[in-house]
Amino acid sequence: MSATLWNRREVLGGVLAAGALAGAPFRPTFAQQPASSMTDRREFLIRNAYVLTMDAAVGDLAGADVHVRAGAIAAVGRGLAAPGAEVIDGAGKLVLPGFVETHWHVWTALLRSLAGDRQEHGYFPTSRTIGTFYDADDMYAAGRLAAAEAISSGITFLHDWCHNVRAPEYAAGALRALQESGIRARFSYGSPTGASNDASIDLRDLERLHEGWSEHSNGGLLTLGLAWRGAASAATLRDYDVAKELGLPISVHANNYESSAGGIQQLADRGLLAPGMQVIHAVWCTPEEIRALASNRVNVSVSPYSELRIGFGFPIAAELVAGGVTVGLSVDTTTLSGNADMFAIMKAIQNIENGRARNEFKLTARRVLELATIDGARSMGIDATVGSLTPGKRADLIMIDTRAVNLAMLTEPAHLLVEAAQPANVDTVMIDGRVVKRAGRLTTLDVGEVVDAAARASANVRQRSGWTWPSRP
Ligand SMILES: [Zn+2]
């Protein structure tokens, strides 16, 4: 990249940042503040909204209020009294739990739409080659971009499947980005990208993080897990054993390609499937493997856009759900999926399942919405905390403005959300009772600054790696 381009990017970033702040009082970004001073956790009363609680016992409530106090859902119902609470007008808004994203290689956010059109420029060679040139600051820049996009799109929880921990400071950089954004997340610790399966991950660092986790958890918003490479070697099995000893949740990619079918059966036969474990993709599954997942209470993360884009095949969400497997939806990597749009992910899943089944009613919009909220939360083991607007749970919620040109009328809310809504319609996002997006604007991150830093880091690491986009001079 030329110096001229750098300067242009800096200027553009500055203009964008100034535009984003125009009309708003100046507030320092959270890079300059301790995480504990993130936006106040005030008492709120969302008044007169259409509330999709995603709690099966309550269902939807039209013209209803949501009372948020001390970071938790205090009450949901009509005509609530909450003297002293800040009132948020819910007229024309849908209110629902924030989306639960279940597997995302956040560090690849700097490689958005960079997988090319030939074998040697495909996703794996691209991400592995550039990934080995990452430094810890790149992890931080990628994390802030991904968290900003997530919050902007209504994702209140993400699972950072970090398979580029090249040294302890890489994990630290990724964690710092999540902390500053105020998002709820699981950070799954993995290997450096491109590393041999003959070496374990940095188990000493994993144990050190686990022991001192209260310092990293951002008041309980962040948890730790293992990004497992599967039963490839004695070293990867050691990773599995240590994670189990520490009581950390384990997540693994399996049965992605037709050629890797049978991987889940092998895990089952070796006794490596355990309750609460997560299997990613599971595109090529036998009925026996689906039964093994269900009977071992192993959950599956489905990533339709990466599975389709890279040619794994069609997701089998409907078969998994019908087989009693808890399914969550995921972004995987914006290198392939392009963006982190959970509305698009939901729509893709419904359309794929109905199209494959040649059945208009195969997977309903309501069921897909459950996968993106309460079932996603179940699949990550956090459904006692979030995933539905149930009194006592933490207040992770989003408000959708139905007065947008692509929505306009309140027809069937679940269908509207799955078929019509877009990230731009996300007006307000609350995580743990803190407002992190209000009136379409993020409060914890300065988007102009985050975008500028990510663009810079992306160009720099591509330059260091010698990687050039094949069709660009
Ligand atoms: Zn993945």
Coordinates of C-alpha atoms and ligand atoms in Angstrom, one line a residue:
M1 CA 0.0 0.0 0.0
S2 CA 1.3 3.4 -0.9
A3 CA 1.8 6.3 1.5
T4 CA -0.7 8.3 -0.5
L5 CA -3.4 5.8 0.1
W6 CA -2.5 5.8 3.8
N7 CA -3.0 9.5 4.0
R8 CA -6.3 9.4 2.2
R9 CA -7.5 6.7 4.6
E10 CA -6.5 8.8 7.6
V11 CA -8.3 11.8 6.2
L12 CA -11.4 9.8 5.3
G13 CA -11.4 8.2 8.8
G14 CA -11.2 11.6 10.4
V15 CA -14.1 12.9 8.3
L16 CA -16.2 9.9 9.2
A17 CA -15.3 10.2 12.9
A18 CA -16.2 13.9 12.9
G19 CA -19.5 13.1 11.1
A20 CA -20.4 10.4 13.6
L21 CA -19.9 12.8 16.5
A22 CA -21.6 15.8 14.9
G23 CA -24.5 17.0 17.1
A24 CA -23.5 14.7 20.0
P25 CA -21.6 15.9 23.1
F26 CA -18.0 14.8 23.0
R27 CA -17.3 11.7 25.0
P28 CA -14.0 9.9 25.2
T29 CA -13.8 6.5 23.7
F30 CA -13.5 3.5 26.0
A31 CA -9.9 3.0 25.1
Q32 CA -9.4 6.0 27.4
Q33 CA -11.6 4.7 30.2
P34 CA -11.6 1.8 32.5
A35 CA -14.1 -0.8 31.5
S36 CA -15.9 -0.4 34.8
S37 CA -17.0 3.1 33.9
M38 CA -18.8 2.0 30.8
T39 CA -22.2 3.7 30.2
D40 CA -24.3 3.9 33.3
R41 CA -26.4 1.0 34.2
R42 CA -29.5 3.2 34.9
E43 CA -33.1 2.2 35.5
F44 CA -35.1 2.1 32.4
L45 CA -38.8 1.7 31.4
I46 CA -39.4 0.9 27.8
R47 CA -43.0 2.0 27.3
N48 CA -45.7 0.8 24.9
A49 CA -43.6 -1.4 22.6
Y50 CA -44.4 -4.7 20.8
V51 CA -42.5 -7.2 23.0
L52 CA -41.4 -10.6 21.7
T53 CA -40.2 -12.1 25.0
M54 CA -39.1 -15.4 23.4
D55 CA -40.2 -16.9 26.7
A56 CA -42.6 -19.7 25.7
A57 CA -44.6 -19.2 28.9
V58 CA -45.3 -15.5 28.0
G59 CA -45.1 -15.1 24.2
D60 CA -45.6 -11.7 22.6
L61 CA -47.2 -8.7 24.3
A62 CA -48.4 -5.8 22.3
G63 CA -48.5 -2.3 23.8
A64 CA -46.3 -3.6 26.7
D65 CA -43.5 -2.2 28.9
V66 CA -40.1 -3.6 29.9
H67 CA -38.7 -2.5 33.2
V68 CA -34.9 -2.8 33.5
R69 CA -33.3 -2.3 36.9
A70 CA -29.7 -3.0 38.1
G71 CA -28.8 -4.6 34.8
A72 CA -31.7 -7.1 34.9
I73 CA -35.2 -7.5 33.5
A74 CA -37.3 -6.4 36.5
A75 CA -40.7 -6.9 34.8
V76 CA -42.5 -7.2 31.5
G77 CA -46.2 -6.3 31.1
R78 CA -48.7 -3.7 30.4
G79 CA -49.0 -0.5 32.3
L80 CA -46.0 -1.1 34.6
A81 CA -45.2 1.5 37.2
A82 CA -41.5 2.4 37.7
P83 CA -41.2 5.8 39.3
G84 CA -37.8 7.4 38.7
A85 CA -36.9 5.1 35.8
E86 CA -35.8 6.8 32.6
V87 CA -38.6 6.2 30.0
I88 CA -37.7 5.0 26.5
D89 CA -40.6 5.4 24.1
G90 CA -41.4 2.0 22.6
A91 CA -44.1 3.2 20.1
G92 CA -43.4 1.7 16.7
K93 CA -40.7 -0.5 18.1
L94 CA -40.3 -4.3 18.4
V95 CA -38.4 -5.3 21.5
L96 CA -36.8 -8.7 21.7
P97 CA -33.7 -10.4 23.3
G98 CA -30.4 -9.5 21.7
F99 CA -29.1 -12.0 19.1
V100 CA -26.8 -14.8 20.4
E101 CA -24.0 -15.4 18.0
T102 CA -22.4 -18.8 18.5
H103 CA -19.0 -19.0 16.6
W104 CA -17.0 -16.2 15.1
H105 CA -13.3 -16.1 14.2
V106 CA -13.2 -12.4 15.3
W107 CA -9.5 -11.9 14.4
T108 CA -10.4 -12.5 10.7
A109 CA -12.4 -9.2 10.8
L110 CA -9.4 -7.5 9.2
L111 CA -9.8 -9.8 6.2
R112 CA -13.3 -9.0 5.3
S113 CA -14.3 -10.3 1.8
L114 CA -10.6 -11.1 1.1
A115 CA -11.1 -14.8 0.0
G116 CA -10.4 -14.8 -3.7
D117 CA -11.6 -16.8 -6.7
R118 CA -8.9 -19.4 -7.2
Q119 CA -7.6 -22.3 -5.1
E120 CA -4.4 -20.4 -4.0
H121 CA -6.4 -17.3 -3.0
G122 CA -9.2 -19.2 -1.2
Y123 CA -10.2 -18.7 2.4
F124 CA -7.7 -21.1 4.1
P125 CA -4.5 -20.0 2.3
T126 CA -5.5 -16.3 2.6
S127 CA -6.3 -16.4 6.3
R128 CA -3.4 -18.7 7.2
T129 CA -0.8 -16.7 5.3
I130 CA -1.9 -13.3 6.5
G131 CA -2.7 -14.6 10.0
T132 CA 0.9 -15.6 10.7
F133 CA 1.9 -12.0 10.3
Y134 CA -0.6 -10.6 12.8
D135 CA 0.6 -8.8 15.9
A136 CA -1.3 -8.4 19.1
D137 CA -2.5 -4.9 18.1
D138 CA -4.2 -6.5 15.0
M139 CA -6.1 -8.7 17.4
Y140 CA -7.3 -5.6 19.2
A141 CA -8.2 -3.7 16.0
A142 CA -10.1 -6.8 14.7
G143 CA -11.9 -7.3 18.0
R144 CA -13.1 -3.7 18.1
L145 CA -14.4 -3.8 14.6
A146 CA -16.2 -7.1 15.1
A147 CA -17.7 -6.0 18.4
A148 CA -18.8 -2.7 16.8
E149 CA -20.4 -4.5 13.9
A150 CA -22.0 -7.1 16.3
I151 CA -23.6 -4.5 18.5
S152 CA -24.7 -2.4 15.6
S153 CA -26.4 -5.4 14.1
G154 CA -28.2 -6.4 17.4
I155 CA -25.9 -9.2 18.5
T156 CA -25.5 -8.9 22.2
F157 CA -23.4 -12.1 22.7
L158 CA -20.7 -13.5 20.5
H159 CA -18.5 -16.5 20.7
D160 CA -14.9 -15.5 19.7
W161 CA -13.4 -18.7 18.4
C162 CA -9.8 -17.5 18.5
H163 CA -7.5 -19.7 16.5
N164 CA -4.7 -17.2 16.2
V165 CA -3.3 -16.9 19.7
R166 CA 0.4 -16.6 18.7
A167 CA 1.5 -15.4 22.2
P168 CA -0.3 -14.5 25.4
E169 CA -0.6 -10.8 24.4
Y170 CA -2.7 -11.8 21.4
A171 CA -5.3 -13.3 23.7
A172 CA -5.0 -10.2 25.8
G173 CA -5.5 -7.8 22.8
A174 CA -8.6 -9.7 21.7
L175 CA -10.0 -9.7 25.3
R176 CA -9.4 -6.0 25.7
A177 CA -11.4 -5.2 22.6
L178 CA -14.3 -7.3 23.9
Q179 CA -14.1 -5.6 27.3
E180 CA -14.1 -2.1 25.9
S181 CA -17.1 -2.7 23.7
G182 CA -19.3 -3.9 26.6
I183 CA -20.5 -7.0 24.7
R184 CA -21.2 -10.3 26.3
A185 CA -19.0 -13.0 24.9
R186 CA -17.2 -16.3 25.3
F187 CA -13.5 -16.2 24.4
S188 CA -12.4 -19.6 23.2
Y189 CA -8.6 -19.9 23.4
G190 CA -7.0 -21.7 20.5
S191 CA -3.7 -22.3 18.6
P192 CA -1.8 -19.9 16.3
T193 CA -3.3 -20.2 12.8
G194 CA -1.2 -22.5 10.7
A195 CA 0.4 -24.3 13.7
S196 CA 1.1 -28.0 13.7
N197 CA -1.3 -30.3 15.4
D198 CA 1.8 -31.8 17.0
A199 CA 2.0 -28.9 19.5
S200 CA -0.4 -28.1 22.3
I201 CA -1.8 -24.7 22.6
D202 CA -0.3 -22.5 25.3
L203 CA -1.8 -24.4 28.2
R204 CA 0.1 -22.5 30.8
D205 CA -1.4 -19.2 29.5
L206 CA -4.9 -20.9 29.4
E207 CA -4.5 -22.0 33.0
R208 CA -3.2 -18.6 34.0
L209 CA -6.2 -16.9 32.4
H210 CA -8.6 -19.3 34.0
E211 CA -7.2 -18.8 37.5
G212 CA -7.3 -15.0 37.3
W213 CA -10.4 -14.9 35.1
S214 CA -12.3 -12.4 37.4
E215 CA -9.8 -9.8 36.2
H216 CA -10.7 -10.4 32.6
S217 CA -14.4 -11.2 32.8
N218 CA -15.6 -7.6 32.7
G219 CA -18.0 -8.0 35.6
G220 CA -19.2 -11.4 34.4
L221 CA -19.8 -10.5 30.7
L222 CA -16.9 -12.6 29.4
T223 CA -16.3 -16.3 29.9
L224 CA -13.4 -18.6 28.8
G225 CA -13.5 -21.7 26.6
L226 CA -11.3 -24.0 24.4
A227 CA -11.2 -23.6 20.6
W228 CA -10.4 -27.3 20.1
R229 CA -8.8 -28.6 16.9
G230 CA -10.3 -32.1 17.3
A231 CA -8.8 -35.5 18.1
A232 CA -6.0 -35.0 15.6
S233 CA -3.0 -35.9 17.8
A234 CA -1.8 -36.6 21.3
A235 CA -1.2 -32.8 21.7
T236 CA -4.7 -31.8 20.8
L237 CA -6.1 -34.5 23.1
R238 CA -4.0 -33.0 25.9
D239 CA -5.7 -29.6 25.1
Y240 CA -9.1 -31.3 25.5
D241 CA -8.1 -33.0 28.8
V242 CA -6.8 -29.8 30.3
A243 CA -9.9 -27.8 29.3
K244 CA -12.0 -30.6 30.9
E245 CA -10.0 -30.5 34.1
L246 CA -10.5 -26.7 34.3
G247 CA -14.2 -27.1 33.6
L248 CA -14.0 -25.0 30.4
P249 CA -16.5 -25.5 27.6
I250 CA -15.1 -27.1 24.5
S251 CA -15.9 -26.3 20.9
V252 CA -14.8 -28.1 17.7
H253 CA -15.4 -28.0 13.9
A254 CA -16.6 -31.3 12.5
N255 CA -18.1 -32.9 9.4
N256 CA -17.6 -29.7 7.3
Y257 CA -16.8 -31.4 4.0
E258 CA -18.3 -34.5 2.6
S259 CA -14.8 -35.9 2.8
S260 CA -14.7 -35.2 6.6
A261 CA -18.0 -37.0 7.2
G262 CA -17.9 -39.5 10.0
G263 CA -15.8 -37.2 12.3
I264 CA -18.7 -36.8 14.8
Q265 CA -19.1 -40.6 14.9
Q266 CA -15.3 -40.9 15.7
L267 CA -15.7 -38.5 18.6
A268 CA -18.7 -40.4 19.9
D269 CA -16.9 -43.8 19.6
R270 CA -13.9 -42.4 21.5
G271 CA -16.1 -41.0 24.3
L272 CA -15.1 -37.4 23.5
L273 CA -18.7 -36.0 23.1
A274 CA -19.7 -34.4 26.4
P275 CA -22.7 -32.4 27.5
G276 CA -22.4 -28.7 26.8
M277 CA -19.8 -29.3 24.1
Q278 CA -20.3 -27.4 20.8
V279 CA -19.8 -28.9 17.3
I280 CA -19.5 -26.4 14.4
H281 CA -21.1 -26.9 11.0
A282 CA -22.0 -30.6 11.1
V283 CA -23.1 -30.3 7.5
W284 CA -22.5 -33.9 6.6
C285 CA -24.2 -36.0 9.3
T286 CA -25.6 -39.5 9.4
P287 CA -28.8 -40.1 11.4
E288 CA -26.6 -42.0 13.9
E289 CA -24.4 -39.0 14.4
I290 CA -27.4 -36.7 14.9
R291 CA -28.6 -39.2 17.6
A292 CA -25.1 -39.2 19.2
L293 CA -25.2 -35.4 19.3
A294 CA -28.6 -35.3 20.9
S295 CA -28.0 -38.1 23.4
N296 CA -24.7 -36.6 24.5
R297 CA -26.4 -33.1 24.7
V298 CA -23.8 -31.7 22.3
N299 CA -25.0 -28.5 20.6
V300 CA -24.4 -27.4 17.1
S301 CA -23.4 -24.0 15.6
V302 CA -24.7 -23.5 12.1
S303 CA -23.0 -20.8 9.9
P304 CA -25.0 -20.7 6.6
Y305 CA -23.0 -18.0 4.9
S306 CA -19.6 -19.5 5.3
E307 CA -21.0 -23.0 4.7
L308 CA -22.5 -21.9 1.4
R309 CA -19.8 -19.5 0.3
I310 CA -16.9 -22.0 0.8
G311 CA -18.9 -24.9 -0.6
F312 CA -19.2 -27.1 2.4
G313 CA -22.8 -27.7 1.3
F314 CA -26.3 -26.8 2.7
P315 CA -26.8 -26.5 6.4
I316 CA -29.0 -29.2 8.0
A317 CA -30.5 -27.1 10.7
A318 CA -34.0 -28.6 10.3
E319 CA -32.7 -32.2 10.6
L320 CA -30.7 -31.3 13.7
V321 CA -33.6 -29.5 15.4
A322 CA -36.0 -32.4 14.5
G323 CA -33.4 -34.8 16.0
G324 CA -33.5 -33.0 19.3
V325 CA -30.1 -31.1 18.9
T326 CA -29.9 -27.6 20.3
V327 CA -28.8 -25.3 17.4
G328 CA -27.4 -21.8 17.4
L329 CA -26.6 -19.6 14.5
S330 CA -23.2 -18.0 13.7
V331 CA -21.2 -15.6 11.6
D332 CA -18.0 -17.8 11.4
T333 CA -15.8 -15.3 9.5
T334 CA -16.6 -12.1 7.6
T335 CA -13.8 -13.1 5.2
L336 CA -16.4 -15.4 3.7
S337 CA -19.8 -14.2 5.1
G338 CA -18.9 -10.5 4.3
N339 CA -20.9 -9.1 7.3
A340 CA -22.3 -10.0 10.7
D341 CA -26.0 -9.6 9.8
M342 CA -28.0 -12.0 12.0
F343 CA -31.2 -11.0 10.1
A344 CA -29.7 -12.3 6.9
I345 CA -28.5 -15.4 8.6
M346 CA -32.0 -16.1 9.9
K347 CA -33.5 -15.5 6.5
A348 CA -30.9 -17.8 4.8
I349 CA -31.6 -20.6 7.2
Q350 CA -35.4 -20.4 6.7
N351 CA -35.1 -20.2 2.9
I352 CA -32.6 -23.0 2.6
E353 CA -34.6 -25.3 4.8
N354 CA -38.0 -24.6 3.1
G355 CA -36.3 -24.8 -0.3
R356 CA -34.6 -28.1 0.4
A357 CA -37.8 -29.6 1.8
R358 CA -40.0 -28.0 -1.0
N359 CA -42.2 -27.0 1.9
E360 CA -43.4 -23.5 2.7
F361 CA -43.9 -24.5 6.3
K362 CA -40.7 -26.6 7.0
L363 CA -39.0 -24.1 9.4
T364 CA -41.1 -21.2 10.6
A365 CA -39.9 -17.7 11.1
R366 CA -40.7 -18.0 14.8
R367 CA -38.6 -21.1 15.1
V368 CA -35.7 -19.4 13.3
L369 CA -36.0 -16.4 15.7
E370 CA -35.7 -18.9 18.6
L371 CA -32.5 -20.3 17.1
A372 CA -31.1 -16.7 17.0
T373 CA -32.1 -16.0 20.6
I374 CA -33.1 -18.5 23.3
D375 CA -31.8 -21.6 21.5
G376 CA -28.5 -19.9 20.7
A377 CA -28.3 -19.1 24.4
R378 CA -29.1 -22.7 25.4
S379 CA -26.4 -23.9 22.9
M380 CA -23.9 -21.7 24.7
G381 CA -25.1 -22.7 28.2
I382 CA -26.2 -19.1 29.0
D383 CA -30.0 -19.5 28.8
A384 CA -30.4 -19.0 32.6
T385 CA -28.8 -15.6 32.1
V386 CA -30.0 -14.3 28.7
G387 CA -31.9 -15.4 25.6
S388 CA -35.4 -14.3 26.6
L389 CA -37.0 -11.3 28.3
T390 CA -37.8 -13.1 31.5
P391 CA -37.8 -11.3 34.8
G392 CA -34.6 -12.0 36.7
K393 CA -32.5 -12.5 33.6
R394 CA -29.8 -10.0 32.6
A395 CA -31.1 -7.2 30.4
D396 CA -29.7 -8.0 26.9
L397 CA -32.3 -6.6 24.5
I398 CA -32.7 -4.8 21.2
M399 CA -35.3 -2.4 19.8
I400 CA -36.2 -2.5 16.1
D401 CA -37.7 0.6 14.5
T402 CA -40.6 -0.5 12.3
R403 CA -40.9 3.0 10.8
A404 CA -38.2 2.3 8.3
V405 CA -39.0 2.0 4.6
N406 CA -38.2 -1.7 4.5
L407 CA -40.6 -2.4 7.4
A408 CA -43.3 0.3 7.5
M409 CA -46.2 -1.8 8.9
L410 CA -46.6 -4.2 11.8
T411 CA -47.7 -7.4 10.1
E412 CA -46.4 -10.6 11.7
P413 CA -43.5 -9.6 13.9
A414 CA -41.4 -12.8 13.6
H415 CA -41.8 -12.8 9.8
L416 CA -40.9 -9.2 9.7
L417 CA -37.7 -9.8 11.7
V418 CA -36.6 -12.8 9.7
E419 CA -37.7 -11.7 6.2
A420 CA -37.6 -7.9 6.2
A421 CA -35.5 -6.4 8.9
Q422 CA -31.9 -5.3 8.5
P423 CA -29.1 -4.2 11.0
A424 CA -29.9 -0.5 10.1
N425 CA -33.3 -1.0 11.8
V426 CA -31.6 -1.7 15.1
D427 CA -32.4 1.5 17.0
T428 CA -31.3 0.6 20.5
V429 CA -29.2 -2.2 22.0
M430 CA -28.9 -2.9 25.7
I431 CA -26.3 -5.3 27.2
D432 CA -26.5 -6.2 30.9
G433 CA -28.7 -3.2 31.4
R434 CA -26.3 -0.8 29.7
V435 CA -27.3 1.1 26.6
V436 CA -24.6 0.4 24.0
K437 CA -26.6 1.7 21.0
R438 CA -29.1 4.4 21.1
A439 CA -31.0 6.1 18.2
G440 CA -28.8 4.1 15.8
R441 CA -25.5 5.3 17.3
L442 CA -23.0 3.2 19.4
T443 CA -22.2 4.6 22.8
T444 CA -19.2 2.5 23.8
L445 CA -17.2 2.7 20.6
D446 CA -16.4 5.5 18.2
V447 CA -17.2 3.9 14.9
G448 CA -15.2 6.2 12.8
E449 CA -12.1 5.6 14.9
V450 CA -12.7 1.8 15.1
V451 CA -13.1 1.6 11.3
D452 CA -10.1 3.8 10.6
A453 CA -7.9 1.7 12.9
A454 CA -9.1 -1.6 11.4
A455 CA -8.6 -0.4 7.8
R456 CA -5.1 0.6 8.7
A457 CA -4.3 -2.6 10.5
S458 CA -5.7 -4.6 7.6
A459 CA -3.6 -2.8 5.0
N460 CA -0.5 -3.0 7.2
V461 CA -0.7 -6.8 7.9
R462 CA -1.5 -7.5 4.3
Q463 CA 1.6 -5.5 3.3
R464 CA 3.8 -7.3 5.8
S465 CA 2.6 -10.7 4.6
G466 CA 3.1 -9.8 0.9
W467 CA -0.5 -10.8 0.2
T468 CA -2.1 -8.9 -2.6
W469 CA -5.7 -9.1 -3.7
P470 CA -5.3 -11.1 -7.0
S471 CA -7.6 -8.9 -9.1
R472 CA -6.3 -5.6 -7.8
P473 CA -3.1 -3.9 -9.0
Ligands
ZN1 ZN -15.3 -21.7 12.0

